Amino acid sequence: MKSVLVVDDDPDIRELITWKLGQAGYSTIVAADGEAGLAAVTAGDSEGRAPDLILVDWMMPKLSGIDVCRALRQNPATARIPVILLTANAQEADVELGFAAGVDDYIAKPFSPREMLSRIEAVLTRSEART
């Protein structure tokens, strides 16, 4: 079973995403801010495995999603974990900043849960093809 780390400071969005991912057969790990998200990557799931993908909100307390992605990319142990950025910042300059930080894809808020699942599956498929 693939696992997804969901990092978002909005409890309603976390709940919606984890519910939808659970319906699709994914296990989830949740974190309410960027610092907790980075700690969760290190801790892993209940079996100690790092998540297969990270879904992270851009604007959060402590560390932004961009900061989280930069930290992940600088650590050889986490550099290859795919990251999808959830954001209301969908201007061209914001998208460029996200890709420069190493995100693999974007999902603009508000988003369709069906689109979210499609993007997660596509990113995981591309990630598996690289390994």
PDB file of C-alpha atoms in Angstrom:
ATOM      1  CA  MET A   1       0.000   0.000   0.000  1.00  0.00           C
ATOM      2  CA  LYS A   2       1.394   3.406  -0.996  1.00  0.00           C
ATOM      3  CA  SER A   3       1.576   6.067   1.707  1.00  0.00           C
ATOM      4  CA  VAL A   4       1.048   9.807   1.359  1.00  0.00           C
ATOM      5  CA  LEU A   5       2.161  12.414   3.864  1.00  0.00           C
ATOM      6  CA  VAL A   6      -0.428  15.214   3.989  1.00  0.00           C
ATOM      7  CA  VAL A   7       0.967  18.469   5.393  1.00  0.00           C
ATOM      8  CA  ASP A   8      -1.633  21.219   5.756  1.00  0.00           C
ATOM      9  CA  ASP A   9      -2.521  23.586   8.576  1.00  0.00           C
ATOM     10  CA  ASP A  10      -6.246  23.462   7.767  1.00  0.00           C
ATOM     11  CA  PRO A  11      -7.811  20.495   9.622  1.00  0.00           C
ATOM     12  CA  ASP A  12     -10.811  20.386   7.254  1.00  0.00           C
ATOM     13  CA  ILE A  13      -8.583  20.070   4.202  1.00  0.00           C
ATOM     14  CA  ARG A  14      -6.434  17.413   5.929  1.00  0.00           C
ATOM     15  CA  GLU A  15      -9.566  15.454   6.783  1.00  0.00           C
ATOM     16  CA  LEU A  16     -10.976  15.676   3.237  1.00  0.00           C
ATOM     17  CA  ILE A  17      -7.674  14.630   1.674  1.00  0.00           C
ATOM     18  CA  THR A  18      -7.047  11.724   4.059  1.00  0.00           C
ATOM     19  CA  TRP A  19     -10.612  10.487   3.612  1.00  0.00           C
ATOM     20  CA  LYS A  20     -10.338  10.604  -0.185  1.00  0.00           C
ATOM     21  CA  LEU A  21      -6.905   8.954  -0.152  1.00  0.00           C
ATOM     22  CA  GLY A  22      -8.188   6.226   2.160  1.00  0.00           C
ATOM     23  CA  GLN A  23     -11.058   5.520  -0.228  1.00  0.00           C
ATOM     24  CA  ALA A  24      -8.520   5.175  -3.038  1.00  0.00           C
ATOM     25  CA  GLY A  25      -6.435   2.664  -1.063  1.00  0.00           C
ATOM     26  CA  TYR A  26      -3.623   4.873   0.197  1.00  0.00           C
ATOM     27  CA  SER A  27      -2.398   5.012   3.765  1.00  0.00           C
ATOM     28  CA  THR A  28      -1.840   8.497   5.114  1.00  0.00           C
ATOM     29  CA  ILE A  29       0.385  10.290   7.567  1.00  0.00           C
ATOM     30  CA  VAL A  30      -0.694  13.800   8.578  1.00  0.00           C
ATOM     31  CA  ALA A  31       1.080  16.883   9.855  1.00  0.00           C
ATOM     32  CA  ALA A  32      -0.301  20.329  10.694  1.00  0.00           C
ATOM     33  CA  ASP A  33       2.734  22.451   9.780  1.00  0.00           C
ATOM     34  CA  GLY A  34       6.009  22.329   7.888  1.00  0.00           C
ATOM     35  CA  GLU A  35       8.205  21.415  10.853  1.00  0.00           C
ATOM     36  CA  ALA A  36       5.905  18.538  11.810  1.00  0.00           C
ATOM     37  CA  GLY A  37       5.868  17.479   8.153  1.00  0.00           C
ATOM     38  CA  LEU A  38       9.661  17.213   8.010  1.00  0.00           C
ATOM     39  CA  ALA A  39       9.662  15.269  11.282  1.00  0.00           C
ATOM     40  CA  ALA A  40       7.000  12.921   9.886  1.00  0.00           C
ATOM     41  CA  VAL A  41       9.126  12.167   6.829  1.00  0.00           C
ATOM     42  CA  THR A  42      11.953  11.086   9.106  1.00  0.00           C
ATOM     43  CA  ALA A  43       9.675   9.091  11.428  1.00  0.00           C
ATOM     44  CA  GLY A  44       7.780   7.462   8.558  1.00  0.00           C
ATOM     45  CA  ASP A  45       4.597   5.461   8.820  1.00  0.00           C
ATOM     46  CA  SER A  46       3.684   2.898  11.470  1.00  0.00           C
ATOM     47  CA  GLU A  47       6.354   0.593  10.036  1.00  0.00           C
ATOM     48  CA  GLY A  48       9.008   3.339   9.866  1.00  0.00           C
ATOM     49  CA  ARG A  49       8.880   3.674   6.073  1.00  0.00           C
ATOM     50  CA  ALA A  50       9.185   7.111   4.473  1.00  0.00           C
ATOM     51  CA  PRO A  51       6.084   8.223   2.564  1.00  0.00           C
ATOM     52  CA  ASP A  52       5.852   7.421  -1.134  1.00  0.00           C
ATOM     53  CA  LEU A  53       4.625  10.961  -1.851  1.00  0.00           C
ATOM     54  CA  ILE A  54       4.204  14.227   0.041  1.00  0.00           C
ATOM     55  CA  LEU A  55       1.238  16.535  -0.481  1.00  0.00           C
ATOM     56  CA  VAL A  56       2.121  19.875   1.137  1.00  0.00           C
ATOM     57  CA  ASP A  57       0.348  23.212   1.446  1.00  0.00           C
ATOM     58  CA  TRP A  58       2.359  26.272   0.425  1.00  0.00           C
ATOM     59  CA  MET A  59       1.294  28.695   3.163  1.00  0.00           C
ATOM     60  CA  MET A  60       1.653  27.245   6.657  1.00  0.00           C
ATOM     61  CA  PRO A  61       3.055  28.288  10.018  1.00  0.00           C
ATOM     62  CA  LYS A  62       6.679  27.570  10.933  1.00  0.00           C
ATOM     63  CA  LEU A  63       7.850  26.343   7.501  1.00  0.00           C
ATOM     64  CA  SER A  64       6.123  26.939   4.181  1.00  0.00           C
ATOM     65  CA  GLY A  65       5.591  24.143   1.685  1.00  0.00           C
ATOM     66  CA  ILE A  66       8.393  25.649  -0.407  1.00  0.00           C
ATOM     67  CA  ASP A  67      10.728  25.532   2.608  1.00  0.00           C
ATOM     68  CA  VAL A  68       9.734  21.913   3.256  1.00  0.00           C
ATOM     69  CA  CYS A  69      10.452  20.968  -0.345  1.00  0.00           C
ATOM     70  CA  ARG A  70      13.851  22.700  -0.299  1.00  0.00           C
ATOM     71  CA  ALA A  71      14.784  20.859   2.907  1.00  0.00           C
ATOM     72  CA  LEU A  72      13.699  17.530   1.421  1.00  0.00           C
ATOM     73  CA  ARG A  73      15.711  18.097  -1.758  1.00  0.00           C
ATOM     74  CA  GLN A  74      18.874  18.971   0.218  1.00  0.00           C
ATOM     75  CA  ASN A  75      18.781  15.685   2.160  1.00  0.00           C
ATOM     76  CA  PRO A  76      19.974  12.679   0.119  1.00  0.00           C
ATOM     77  CA  ALA A  77      17.660  10.380   2.123  1.00  0.00           C
ATOM     78  CA  THR A  78      14.541  12.353   1.085  1.00  0.00           C
ATOM     79  CA  ALA A  79      15.599  14.051  -2.150  1.00  0.00           C
ATOM     80  CA  ARG A  80      13.739  11.622  -4.416  1.00  0.00           C
ATOM     81  CA  ILE A  81      10.381  11.597  -2.604  1.00  0.00           C
ATOM     82  CA  PRO A  82       7.832  13.194  -4.950  1.00  0.00           C
ATOM     83  CA  VAL A  83       6.234  16.407  -3.693  1.00  0.00           C
ATOM     84  CA  ILE A  84       2.959  17.957  -4.815  1.00  0.00           C
ATOM     85  CA  LEU A  85       2.305  21.514  -3.678  1.00  0.00           C
ATOM     86  CA  LEU A  86      -1.222  22.572  -2.724  1.00  0.00           C
ATOM     87  CA  THR A  87      -1.588  26.282  -3.236  1.00  0.00           C
ATOM     88  CA  ALA A  88      -3.846  29.223  -3.829  1.00  0.00           C
ATOM     89  CA  ASN A  89      -0.755  30.879  -5.383  1.00  0.00           C
ATOM     90  CA  ALA A  90      -1.112  29.825  -8.997  1.00  0.00           C
ATOM     91  CA  GLN A  91       0.442  32.848 -10.684  1.00  0.00           C
ATOM     92  CA  GLU A  92       3.195  32.086 -13.192  1.00  0.00           C
ATOM     93  CA  ALA A  93       5.941  33.449 -10.909  1.00  0.00           C
ATOM     94  CA  ASP A  94       4.677  31.301  -8.021  1.00  0.00           C
ATOM     95  CA  VAL A  95       4.652  28.198 -10.191  1.00  0.00           C
ATOM     96  CA  GLU A  96       8.223  28.929 -11.305  1.00  0.00           C
ATOM     97  CA  LEU A  97       9.306  29.380  -7.674  1.00  0.00           C
ATOM     98  CA  GLY A  98       7.757  26.056  -6.716  1.00  0.00           C
ATOM     99  CA  PHE A  99       9.374  24.131  -9.546  1.00  0.00           C
ATOM    100  CA  ALA A 100      12.724  25.812  -8.798  1.00  0.00           C
ATOM    101  CA  ALA A 101      12.377  24.539  -5.207  1.00  0.00           C
ATOM    102  CA  GLY A 102      11.884  21.001  -6.534  1.00  0.00           C
ATOM    103  CA  VAL A 103       8.146  20.328  -6.453  1.00  0.00           C
ATOM    104  CA  ASP A 104       6.947  17.678  -8.871  1.00  0.00           C
ATOM    105  CA  ASP A 105       3.459  19.077  -9.456  1.00  0.00           C
ATOM    106  CA  TYR A 106       0.947  21.693  -8.367  1.00  0.00           C
ATOM    107  CA  ILE A 107      -2.668  21.500  -7.305  1.00  0.00           C
ATOM    108  CA  ALA A 108      -4.411  24.862  -7.175  1.00  0.00           C
ATOM    109  CA  LYS A 109      -6.956  25.523  -4.435  1.00  0.00           C
ATOM    110  CA  PRO A 110      -9.841  25.076  -4.536  1.00  0.00           C
ATOM    111  CA  PHE A 111      -9.292  21.650  -6.042  1.00  0.00           C
ATOM    112  CA  SER A 112     -11.307  18.656  -7.107  1.00  0.00           C
ATOM    113  CA  PRO A 113     -10.575  15.525  -5.043  1.00  0.00           C
ATOM    114  CA  ARG A 114     -10.784  13.536  -8.279  1.00  0.00           C
ATOM    115  CA  GLU A 115      -8.121  15.736  -9.909  1.00  0.00           C
ATOM    116  CA  MET A 116      -5.974  15.408  -6.777  1.00  0.00           C
ATOM    117  CA  LEU A 117      -6.065  11.599  -7.036  1.00  0.00           C
ATOM    118  CA  SER A 118      -5.238  11.738 -10.747  1.00  0.00           C
ATOM    119  CA  ARG A 119      -2.234  13.979 -10.123  1.00  0.00           C
ATOM    120  CA  ILE A 120      -1.010  11.802  -7.246  1.00  0.00           C
ATOM    121  CA  GLU A 121      -1.244   8.683  -9.401  1.00  0.00           C
ATOM    122  CA  ALA A 122       0.547  10.400 -12.302  1.00  0.00           C
ATOM    123  CA  VAL A 123       3.394  11.680 -10.113  1.00  0.00           C
ATOM    124  CA  LEU A 124       3.816   8.274  -8.456  1.00  0.00           C
ATOM    125  CA  THR A 125       3.894   6.581 -11.869  1.00  0.00           C
ATOM    126  CA  ARG A 126       6.572   9.007 -13.121  1.00  0.00           C
ATOM    127  CA  SER A 127       8.531   8.564  -9.901  1.00  0.00           C
ATOM    128  CA  GLU A 128       8.483   4.768 -10.182  1.00  0.00           C
ATOM    129  CA  ALA A 129       9.639   4.980 -13.799  1.00  0.00           C
ATOM    130  CA  ARG A 130      12.744   6.951 -12.676  1.00  0.00           C
ATOM    131  CA  THR A 131      13.834   4.314 -10.168  1.00  0.00           C
TER     132      THR A 131
END
